[in-house]
């Protein structure tokens, strides 16, 4: 059955530390969600709390306020400010309480369409700006330990916006437990926010001369010449290891043997859990699935160093930014050879 | 950040094999799902295939036919037999094709209520019997490499049964791609089957004298004196490692440091992915959450061997059957000390 050992390559002994996670997005979320003990009044109770703070979002964008000192921005607004800025408080949800801020409640709310139009009109003039969450993360505009809460906010708000009706009976559902559930008053079904597990894997091979290569691909959805790992959603009735082997074979026709889990990353577009693995190739001949990939190739560490030397968006082939677990898996493998 | 190394205990070096997975349920699923290349006619095409075979289910139960030779049972029925037995073919779904059986299509369908009533009335007289999927797995009534397909069938059929309506607009949805998706004709939303990631972890501690203990708990939902690992659903915007630490702290007040992923298991009741880990305790004083647990205690390997010597359902404390990843995590830790 599944074996997580690379047959003859000790990529990580268990006493060796993982590569640094610095810069990888959405990993830290210090909020205490307390999902199991929430009451039906927890949303109102927490909104009424003097220290309550809200993240304000519109789809993939987050409202940021420049701080007077420059550097990091501010993304947590008081209830009063949220109202004035045009938050749709009927759709507010509770994220949790912040133990590092005397258990101050942290919530999230979507901005109304009017508010978004107004904010976009004022762009450049005010100290407020709607920015894509990816941009915020990639450019370090917020402290890293707030990015997990932003991911949580983005995933939860999207789930609520798309799950107003009961999938079981078609009736309108109501928010329950501060947003940790939606309940159907008609058929009594309870609906929980979903998280979609996805596997993301760097496929590795060592040839007879001991030269190691990794498999990177250019996906059909990329506009520029970016190369990255393979990835795909785990399906029902499937282990993580089986999903890795299936996805790699479907996309590249490479057979995978050993699979080694390395780390995971929440990816809130809208609500994936990226399960990052190294996978050992048992074959090397590539046949790409043209619906998914335009190209896939084997790269040596030296090849990858060249890709890594270019910035995201360059006209020459490059890899994704440090923000994603894909870049961490690729960079980690290069580091191991140094 | 997260570190998967146990500070001073090398539970698994990467060159050491994992404990045997023999008897652990739902791990093998050899079907080729081909989700990415399915067409709108794939369900009818595959149902019409001469070698098509269907699993017939009702909730958590699966229809089995005793074979003349005894031993393993038969769970795959021809289209003709499925019709005669009362399968609801309007709700049939495609699981995939079986490469080990000349790519014969494998499908699943729910049994009508009438069929279930008739089968239950004939119980004991006919060679057909509806059996709980857990019972089938625990007692080895099917070849292990069919259990993954049964898990897939159970998860998918339940998802379709509970997702007839569009969560986005409340309209009736239609099955698409042989059951790999449901589409809303009204708002064009596409709905994909969900898999809920859950963490399940054996918490380990080594005291100053070098004695290792594991944390096992009696859950409030257990009727008998069974002790097992802690577990819980991963939440949005959370890594696997953070979910392990949160769940352990919520349920037992134990602080966890290093987390090490070991293996995963599909758990189709109705559609979980159990992510099995070892977790290193940084504290030892237990305070149970009484809504989840009636008791939690530290057990030495010798203590666990005593629990393991008793069968499931015994009146003395025992652990779950080999079928679950919980038993595999517990047994694997005991083995390591032998």
XYZ file of C-alpha atoms in Angstrom:
676
model
C 0.000 0.000 0.000
C 0.956 3.634 0.324
C 4.476 4.159 1.447
C 5.752 7.593 2.204
C 9.402 6.678 1.869
C 11.287 7.764 -1.194
C 12.911 4.561 -2.267
C 16.504 5.715 -2.189
C 16.394 9.449 -1.597
C 16.062 10.758 1.895
C 14.403 14.083 1.087
C 13.551 14.839 4.662
C 14.656 12.825 7.594
C 12.290 13.427 10.465
C 14.973 15.208 12.432
C 15.565 17.748 9.673
C 13.588 20.965 9.818
C 11.254 22.029 7.062
C 12.290 24.921 4.800
C 11.247 28.301 6.181
C 7.612 29.242 5.732
C 8.440 32.938 5.633
C 6.318 34.688 3.048
C 3.970 31.738 2.473
C 0.413 33.052 2.715
C -2.560 32.332 4.978
C -0.708 29.995 7.358
C -1.239 31.930 10.567
C -4.643 32.455 12.085
C -4.576 33.148 15.786
C -8.323 33.729 16.250
C -10.201 31.560 18.718
C -13.240 30.444 16.704
C -14.935 28.588 19.566
C -17.296 27.006 17.030
C -18.425 24.272 19.407
C -19.736 26.638 22.058
C -21.359 29.374 20.018
C -24.855 30.520 20.870
C -27.613 31.926 18.679
C -26.923 35.427 20.064
C -23.133 35.316 19.584
C -23.191 37.483 16.462
C -25.118 40.347 18.086
C -23.220 39.968 21.364
C -19.871 40.237 19.621
C -20.910 43.041 17.272
C -21.977 45.039 20.349
C -18.601 44.490 22.044
C -16.626 47.751 22.445
C -13.484 46.218 20.960
C -15.230 44.532 18.028
C -13.348 44.861 14.737
C -14.479 43.954 11.236
C -12.721 42.974 8.027
C -14.618 44.449 5.063
C -14.512 42.541 1.779
C -15.940 42.555 -1.712
C -15.296 39.235 -3.445
C -11.528 38.741 -3.677
C -10.770 42.262 -2.455
C -10.192 43.568 1.052
C -10.546 47.143 2.289
C -7.266 48.535 3.614
C -6.459 51.812 5.323
C -2.986 53.267 5.073
C -1.420 53.869 8.455
C 0.113 57.235 9.237
C 3.496 55.673 9.866
C 3.507 53.933 6.458
C 4.502 50.264 6.073
C 1.817 47.820 7.155
C -1.788 48.736 6.475
C -4.807 48.463 8.700
C -7.703 46.142 7.771
C -9.767 46.005 10.955
C -12.553 48.587 11.249
C -14.763 49.509 14.198
C -18.512 48.883 13.957
C -19.091 52.619 13.597
C -16.568 52.913 10.747
C -17.928 49.783 9.063
C -21.416 51.300 9.064
C -20.155 54.606 7.670
C -18.146 52.834 4.952
C -21.156 50.873 3.705
C -20.725 47.402 5.198
C -23.738 45.123 4.750
C -24.084 44.243 8.423
C -27.035 41.926 7.769
C -24.454 39.615 6.209
C -21.823 40.038 8.951
C -20.280 36.880 10.389
C -18.198 36.140 13.473
C -14.658 34.882 12.820
C -13.605 34.529 16.458
C -11.898 36.386 19.259
C -8.276 37.510 19.260
C -6.356 36.234 22.310
C -3.507 38.663 21.512
C -5.914 41.618 21.723
C -7.669 40.888 25.034
C -10.142 38.583 23.252
C -11.503 41.365 21.079
C -14.130 39.985 18.656
C -13.135 39.802 14.999
C -15.902 39.755 12.398
C -16.256 40.131 8.649
C -18.865 41.754 6.439
C -19.291 42.299 2.701
C -19.369 45.848 1.348
C -22.530 46.882 -0.491
C -22.291 47.498 -4.253
C -22.820 51.214 -3.657
C -19.958 51.294 -1.193
C -17.662 49.517 -3.657
C -18.565 51.993 -6.437
C -17.903 54.933 -4.096
C -14.584 53.512 -2.874
C -13.429 52.884 -6.436
C -14.358 56.430 -7.400
C -12.272 57.816 -4.534
C -9.284 55.618 -5.378
C -5.991 57.483 -5.041
C -7.544 60.377 -3.131
C -8.418 58.740 0.168
C -6.326 56.657 2.535
C -8.733 53.772 1.898
C -8.342 51.253 -0.883
C -9.882 47.958 -1.973
C -7.042 45.594 -2.836
C -6.977 42.026 -4.070
C -6.186 39.622 -1.252
C -3.386 38.091 -3.358
C -1.808 41.538 -3.765
C -2.092 42.206 -0.028
C -0.362 38.922 0.767
C 2.320 39.039 -1.926
C 3.334 42.567 -0.941
C 3.229 42.090 2.820
C 0.689 44.882 3.333
C -0.736 43.181 6.434
C 1.030 41.391 9.303
C 1.322 37.682 8.264
C -0.622 36.555 11.338
C -3.702 38.395 10.045
C -3.711 36.676 6.647
C -5.270 33.458 7.990
C -8.191 35.448 9.359
C -8.550 37.219 6.002
C -8.616 33.813 4.261
C -11.248 32.636 6.725
C -13.293 35.801 6.104
C -13.085 35.469 2.320
C -14.046 31.753 2.326
C -16.905 32.168 4.791
C -18.446 35.265 3.195
C -18.369 33.620 -0.240
C -19.912 30.434 1.115
C -22.747 32.378 2.764
C -23.355 34.462 -0.371
C -23.657 31.290 -2.501
C -25.617 29.204 0.013
C -28.694 31.265 0.756
C -31.001 28.363 -0.205
C -31.276 24.849 1.205
C -29.744 22.307 -1.207
C -32.009 19.675 0.320
C -35.413 21.365 -0.154
C -34.898 24.703 -1.927
C -36.157 26.902 0.939
C -34.363 30.004 2.185
C -31.927 29.210 4.990
C -30.904 31.374 7.943
C -27.480 32.093 9.401
C -26.817 30.240 12.636
C -24.067 30.310 15.291
C -22.648 33.586 14.035
C -22.036 32.141 10.574
C -20.608 28.744 11.523
C -23.748 27.092 10.107
C -26.881 27.783 8.034
C -30.152 26.197 9.112
C -33.222 25.384 7.048
C -36.443 26.356 8.854
C -38.417 24.211 6.394
C -36.722 20.773 6.394
C -34.424 21.304 9.440
C -31.273 20.515 7.433
C -28.092 22.013 8.872
C -25.457 23.205 6.393
C -21.812 23.675 7.326
C -19.258 25.792 5.424
C -17.296 23.652 3.010
C -13.548 23.358 2.553
C -12.364 21.567 -0.577
C -9.219 19.481 -0.163
C -6.871 19.730 -3.137
C -3.525 18.042 -3.669
C -0.558 20.039 -4.956
C 2.626 18.120 -5.627
C 6.138 18.506 -6.884
C 7.002 15.353 -8.831
C 10.654 14.386 -8.410
C 12.931 11.989 -10.240
C 16.545 10.901 -9.805
C 18.204 9.343 -12.819
C 20.869 6.624 -12.901
C 23.646 9.201 -12.656
C 22.063 10.606 -9.504
C 20.841 13.806 -11.163
C 17.560 14.969 -9.671
C 14.874 16.716 -11.683
C 11.444 18.079 -10.862
C 8.387 18.245 -13.090
C 6.991 21.727 -13.719
C 4.136 22.603 -16.008
C 2.646 25.547 -17.792
C -1.109 25.508 -17.213
C -3.562 26.450 -19.948
C -5.083 29.091 -17.651
C -1.773 31.020 -17.307
C -1.353 34.053 -19.520
C 2.409 34.471 -19.009
C 5.247 31.901 -19.145
C 4.864 30.680 -15.559
C 5.825 27.097 -14.679
C 4.605 25.443 -11.503
C 3.600 22.184 -9.784
C 0.637 20.029 -10.764
C -2.502 20.217 -8.605
C -6.114 19.117 -8.479
C -9.081 18.477 -6.237
C -9.290 15.315 -4.204
C -12.359 13.277 -5.123
C -14.797 11.372 -2.951
C -13.660 7.963 -1.722
C -9.980 8.733 -2.356
C -6.920 9.028 -0.113
C -4.482 11.959 -0.390
C -1.864 9.621 -1.855
C -4.295 8.200 -4.430
C -5.365 11.709 -5.445
C -1.707 12.680 -6.023
C -1.102 9.609 -8.211
C -4.352 10.090 -10.157
C -3.853 13.799 -10.840
C -0.224 13.398 -11.925
C -1.118 10.540 -14.244
C -4.134 12.358 -15.707
C -2.198 15.539 -16.406
C 1.223 14.221 -17.435
C 1.005 10.393 -17.846
C 3.807 10.085 -15.260
C 3.414 7.181 -12.813
C 3.994 8.123 -9.178
C 5.181 5.782 -6.448
C 6.008 7.212 -3.034
C 4.098 10.288 -1.880
C 5.258 12.420 0.995
C 3.043 15.028 2.654
C 4.983 18.181 3.461
C 2.654 21.026 4.506
C -0.792 22.482 3.904
C -2.104 25.935 3.035
C -5.610 27.408 3.104
C -6.303 28.902 -0.319
C -9.406 31.096 -0.103
C -10.329 31.287 -3.809
C -12.890 30.408 -2.681
C -12.233 27.724 -0.037
C -9.547 25.171 -0.839
C -7.164 23.391 1.465
C -3.957 22.869 -0.510
C -2.273 19.643 0.628
C 1.371 19.965 -0.416
C 3.377 16.814 -1.222
C 6.537 15.535 -2.844
C 5.900 12.638 -5.202
C 8.451 10.211 -6.619
C 8.201 9.560 -10.367
C 8.395 5.933 -11.491
C 8.448 6.929 -15.171
C 9.747 9.955 -17.048
C 7.987 10.153 -20.417
C 5.536 13.046 -20.376
C 2.245 13.223 -22.266
C 0.355 16.336 -21.251
C -3.412 16.586 -21.023
C -3.945 19.544 -23.392
C -7.148 20.620 -21.600
C -5.069 21.299 -18.453
C -1.494 21.944 -19.567
C 0.222 23.527 -22.532
C 3.631 22.126 -21.547
C 5.353 20.067 -18.855
C 9.097 19.430 -18.532
C 11.768 18.064 -16.246
C 13.989 20.736 -14.663
C 17.289 20.286 -12.801
C 18.002 22.338 -9.688
C 20.156 24.606 -11.818
C 17.286 25.076 -14.293
C 14.943 25.945 -11.432
C 17.421 28.438 -9.962
C 17.251 30.253 -13.301
C 13.431 30.270 -13.191
C 13.566 31.507 -9.586
C 15.882 34.384 -10.489
C 13.086 36.000 -12.535
C 10.195 37.893 -11.029
C 6.525 36.935 -11.377
C 5.209 38.476 -14.579
C 8.566 38.337 -16.382
C 8.559 37.553 -20.094
C 10.966 34.669 -19.559
C 9.842 31.416 -17.858
C 9.549 31.788 -14.064
C 7.837 30.191 -11.064
C 5.023 31.570 -8.853
C 5.672 34.020 -6.025
C 6.735 32.903 -2.568
C 3.149 33.403 -1.376
C 1.955 30.012 -2.661
C 2.769 26.559 -1.323
C 3.824 25.661 -4.895
C 6.770 28.057 -4.630
C 7.580 26.679 -1.174
C 7.653 23.087 -2.460
C 9.836 24.087 -5.420
C 12.168 26.311 -3.372
C 12.439 23.693 -0.637
C 13.604 21.074 -3.104
C 16.222 23.425 -4.554
C 17.441 24.300 -1.033
C 17.880 20.616 -0.197
C 20.427 20.284 -2.969
C 22.453 23.303 -1.874
C 6.067 27.950 12.190
C 4.884 24.393 11.837
C 7.556 21.797 12.259
C 6.853 18.184 11.650
C 9.772 16.957 13.724
C 9.138 15.445 17.113
C 11.610 17.309 19.240
C 13.502 14.346 20.609
C 11.616 11.284 19.481
C 12.139 9.908 16.036
C 8.797 8.209 15.547
C 9.320 7.581 11.891
C 12.495 8.204 10.050
C 11.742 8.638 6.390
C 13.531 5.410 5.548
C 11.322 3.380 7.888
C 8.193 1.830 6.407
C 4.751 2.651 7.688
C 2.880 0.037 9.739
C 0.832 -2.347 7.593
C -2.451 -1.007 6.267
C -3.980 -4.497 6.194
C -7.598 -4.357 7.291
C -7.841 -0.553 7.201
C -10.972 0.330 5.251
C -11.671 2.260 2.043
C -8.013 2.786 1.081
C -8.071 1.031 -2.293
C -10.105 2.323 -5.201
C -8.825 1.188 -8.558
C -11.591 2.742 -10.681
C -10.632 5.205 -13.389
C -13.014 8.105 -12.758
C -11.932 10.168 -15.776
C -13.805 13.127 -14.338
C -12.030 15.646 -16.551
C -13.136 14.071 -19.834
C -16.695 13.034 -19.101
C -19.432 13.941 -21.554
C -23.112 14.634 -21.005
C -23.989 11.202 -22.413
C -21.462 9.242 -20.339
C -24.081 7.942 -17.899
C -26.323 6.455 -20.580
C -23.350 5.233 -22.614
C -21.883 3.402 -19.652
C -25.214 2.021 -18.415
C -25.756 0.543 -21.888
C -22.323 -1.145 -21.845
C -22.598 -4.952 -21.790
C -20.164 -5.266 -18.896
C -21.717 -2.475 -16.806
C -21.997 -3.320 -13.098
C -23.831 -1.427 -10.360
C -23.443 -1.160 -6.620
C -26.903 -0.881 -5.018
C -27.182 1.088 -1.786
C -29.715 2.360 0.688
C -28.192 4.971 2.988
C -25.354 3.288 4.915
C -26.255 -0.181 3.646
C -25.035 -2.075 0.597
C -26.748 -4.954 -1.170
C -24.646 -8.139 -1.103
C -25.186 -11.499 -2.734
C -23.658 -14.603 -1.200
C -21.413 -16.461 -3.616
C -21.896 -20.194 -4.068
C -18.379 -20.876 -2.943
C -18.855 -18.972 0.325
C -16.234 -16.496 1.583
C -16.297 -13.116 -0.180
C -19.637 -11.763 -1.287
C -20.655 -10.180 -4.565
C -21.797 -6.526 -4.641
C -21.787 -5.703 -8.368
C -25.067 -6.309 -10.201
C -25.848 -6.253 -13.913
C -28.244 -3.604 -15.232
C -30.906 -6.294 -15.701
C -30.530 -7.542 -12.121
C -30.463 -3.974 -10.790
C -33.789 -3.251 -12.514
C -35.355 -6.466 -11.195
C -34.117 -5.751 -7.647
C -35.689 -2.281 -7.562
C -32.796 0.098 -8.229
C -33.827 3.712 -8.815
C -32.002 4.106 -12.113
C -33.067 7.734 -12.478
C -30.632 8.391 -9.641
C -27.817 6.200 -10.999
C -24.332 7.708 -11.137
C -21.103 6.700 -12.852
C -18.193 5.838 -10.556
C -15.675 5.012 -13.276
C -14.289 2.131 -15.285
C -12.351 -0.816 -13.864
C -8.960 -1.278 -15.553
C -8.651 -4.723 -13.949
C -11.904 -5.840 -15.609
C -11.286 -4.728 -19.202
C -12.525 -1.206 -18.375
C -15.994 -2.400 -17.429
C -18.126 0.543 -16.235
C -18.923 0.662 -12.535
C -21.976 2.625 -11.421
C -24.084 3.039 -8.306
C -27.791 3.495 -7.704
C -30.012 3.827 -4.654
C -32.651 1.175 -3.991
C -36.262 2.363 -3.880
C -38.064 2.265 -0.526
C -40.251 -0.564 -1.812
C -37.200 -2.583 -2.769
C -35.673 -2.061 0.686
C -38.900 -3.182 2.390
C -39.079 -6.295 0.205
C -35.400 -7.155 0.764
C -35.784 -6.763 4.509
C -38.863 -9.018 4.463
C -36.921 -11.718 2.630
C -33.945 -11.470 4.997
C -32.542 -14.884 5.891
C -34.412 -16.657 3.097
C -32.673 -15.312 0.012
C -29.008 -15.131 -0.897
C -29.357 -11.327 -0.965
C -28.863 -9.102 2.045
C -28.600 -5.392 2.797
C -25.658 -4.935 5.149
C -24.154 -1.884 6.764
C -21.018 -0.767 4.954
C -19.129 -0.781 8.267
C -20.105 -4.426 8.833
C -19.046 -5.348 5.292
C -15.644 -3.759 5.805
C -15.003 -4.959 9.361
C -15.828 -8.553 8.424
C -13.996 -8.640 5.094
C -17.124 -9.566 3.127
C -15.825 -7.815 -0.008
C -12.333 -7.744 -1.518
C -10.502 -4.745 0.056
C -9.897 -3.185 -3.364
C -13.659 -2.765 -3.823
C -14.172 -0.871 -0.565
C -12.898 2.433 -1.961
C -15.470 2.254 -4.757
C -18.172 1.492 -2.173
C -17.068 4.556 -0.172
C -17.200 6.636 -3.346
C -20.685 5.284 -4.141
C -21.982 5.982 -0.641
C -20.585 9.549 -0.538
C -21.766 10.473 -4.030
C -25.277 9.026 -3.730
C -25.803 10.813 -0.402
C -24.525 14.074 -1.825
C -26.890 13.854 -4.810
C -29.839 12.934 -2.584
C -29.206 15.993 -0.362
C -28.334 18.438 -3.142
C -31.338 18.368 -5.453
C -31.746 22.164 -5.187
C -29.366 24.972 -6.046
C -27.918 26.544 -2.891
C -27.379 29.744 -4.859
C -30.928 30.339 -6.157
C -33.220 27.582 -4.842
C -34.083 26.068 -8.255
C -34.005 22.347 -9.013
C -30.612 21.231 -10.325
C -29.823 18.468 -12.811
C -27.167 15.763 -12.721
C -24.252 16.448 -15.037
C -21.173 14.475 -16.212
C -22.544 11.186 -14.924
C -22.841 12.523 -11.385
C -19.526 14.369 -11.127
C -21.435 17.666 -10.993
C -24.926 19.144 -10.630
C -25.883 22.123 -12.785
C -28.488 24.779 -12.167
C -30.508 25.532 -15.327
C -31.782 28.726 -13.708
C -28.670 30.606 -12.472
C -26.003 28.460 -14.250
C -24.224 27.636 -10.967
C -22.185 24.418 -11.064
C -22.090 22.336 -7.897
C -19.371 19.777 -7.191
C -19.585 16.897 -4.702
C -18.061 17.874 -1.395
C -15.445 16.096 0.690
C -14.982 17.344 4.235
C -11.418 17.225 5.542
C -11.202 16.131 9.187
C -8.126 15.716 11.360
C -7.717 12.600 13.512
C -4.700 12.485 15.773
C -2.988 10.365 18.356
C -1.467 12.741 20.906
C 1.848 11.410 22.265
C 3.989 12.361 25.228
C 7.344 11.168 26.569
C 8.054 11.934 30.198
C 11.396 12.671 31.849
C 12.018 8.972 32.466
C 11.510 8.255 28.769
C 8.123 6.566 29.247
C 5.825 7.248 26.316
C 2.083 7.612 26.676
C -0.744 8.313 24.266
C -3.963 10.207 24.876
C -7.169 8.237 24.312
C -10.678 9.449 24.993
C -14.159 8.137 25.506
C -16.524 10.192 23.350
C -19.975 11.173 24.584
C -21.525 9.547 21.495
C -20.129 6.077 22.358
C -22.497 3.676 24.075
C -19.835 1.152 25.187
C -16.465 1.693 26.934
C -14.479 2.381 23.760
C -11.416 4.656 23.898
C -9.969 6.234 20.801
C -8.105 9.205 19.294
C -9.412 12.756 19.175
C -10.791 14.054 15.871
C -12.663 16.963 14.346
C -13.409 18.836 11.155
C -10.901 21.244 9.713
C -12.327 24.759 9.481
C -12.034 27.369 6.752
C -8.788 29.331 6.643
C -6.909 26.741 8.710
C -3.922 24.458 8.012
C -3.969 20.751 8.897
C -1.464 21.393 11.663
C -3.501 24.285 13.107
C -6.662 22.158 13.036
C -4.882 19.402 14.995
C -3.704 21.881 17.647
C -7.100 23.587 17.887
C -9.128 20.390 18.174
C -6.816 18.829 20.779
C -6.853 21.990 22.870
C -10.634 22.407 22.592
C -11.362 18.828 23.601
C -8.652 18.124 26.184
C -6.859 21.422 27.013
C -3.563 19.744 25.982
C -1.150 21.982 24.065
C 0.321 20.368 20.945
C 3.666 21.235 19.370
C 4.925 19.121 16.472
C 2.367 17.508 14.181
C 3.250 14.716 11.812
C 0.950 13.598 9.018
C 0.901 9.805 8.694
C -1.880 8.638 6.350
C -5.384 9.478 5.180
C -8.622 7.518 4.890
C -11.879 8.274 3.084
C -14.697 7.906 5.615
C -18.016 7.839 3.756
C -20.385 8.723 6.617
C -21.213 10.706 4.602
C -18.092 12.161 2.944
C -15.131 12.861 5.201
C -11.442 12.653 4.439
C -9.760 11.576 7.664
C -6.271 13.096 7.852
C -4.341 10.933 10.330
C -1.515 12.490 12.370
C 0.715 11.993 15.365
C 0.854 15.056 17.598
C 3.385 15.813 20.302
C 1.959 17.011 23.625
C 3.634 20.022 25.221
C 1.508 19.706 28.369
C -0.086 16.772 30.185
C -2.902 18.078 32.378
C -6.245 17.076 30.859
C -9.488 19.056 31.079
C -12.124 17.419 28.907
C -14.812 19.298 27.019
C -17.878 17.534 28.469
C -19.958 18.185 25.335
C -17.510 16.024 23.338
C -15.832 13.646 25.792
C -16.799 11.798 28.955
C -13.185 10.900 29.746
C -9.637 11.247 28.410
C -6.508 9.637 29.846
C -2.859 8.910 29.194
C -2.093 5.269 28.366
C 1.295 3.522 28.211
C 1.984 0.996 25.460
C 1.313 -1.772 27.994
C -2.058 -0.192 28.862
C -2.937 0.017 25.153
C -1.957 -3.618 24.584
C -4.544 -4.534 27.222
C -7.193 -2.411 25.454
C -6.222 -4.004 22.124
C -6.602 -7.532 23.526
C -10.354 -6.989 23.894
C -12.805 -7.129 21.005
C -14.987 -4.241 19.865
C -18.182 -4.282 21.923
C -16.513 -5.812 25.009
C -17.719 -4.635 28.429
C -14.162 -3.689 29.407
C -12.400 -0.675 27.859
C -11.170 -1.350 24.315
C -10.165 0.483 21.131
C -11.959 0.614 17.744
C -11.636 -2.153 15.156
C -8.734 -2.337 12.729
C -11.019 -0.914 10.028
C -10.521 2.713 11.130
C -7.440 4.882 10.790
C -7.752 5.538 14.550
C -6.897 1.890 15.260
C -4.047 2.076 12.727
C -2.554 5.150 14.432
C -2.861 3.534 17.875
C -1.566 0.119 16.748
C 1.292 1.710 14.799
C 2.501 3.545 17.893
C 2.382 0.370 19.991
C 4.310 -1.535 17.278
C 7.023 1.115 17.251
C 7.802 0.351 20.870
C 8.028 -3.413 20.326
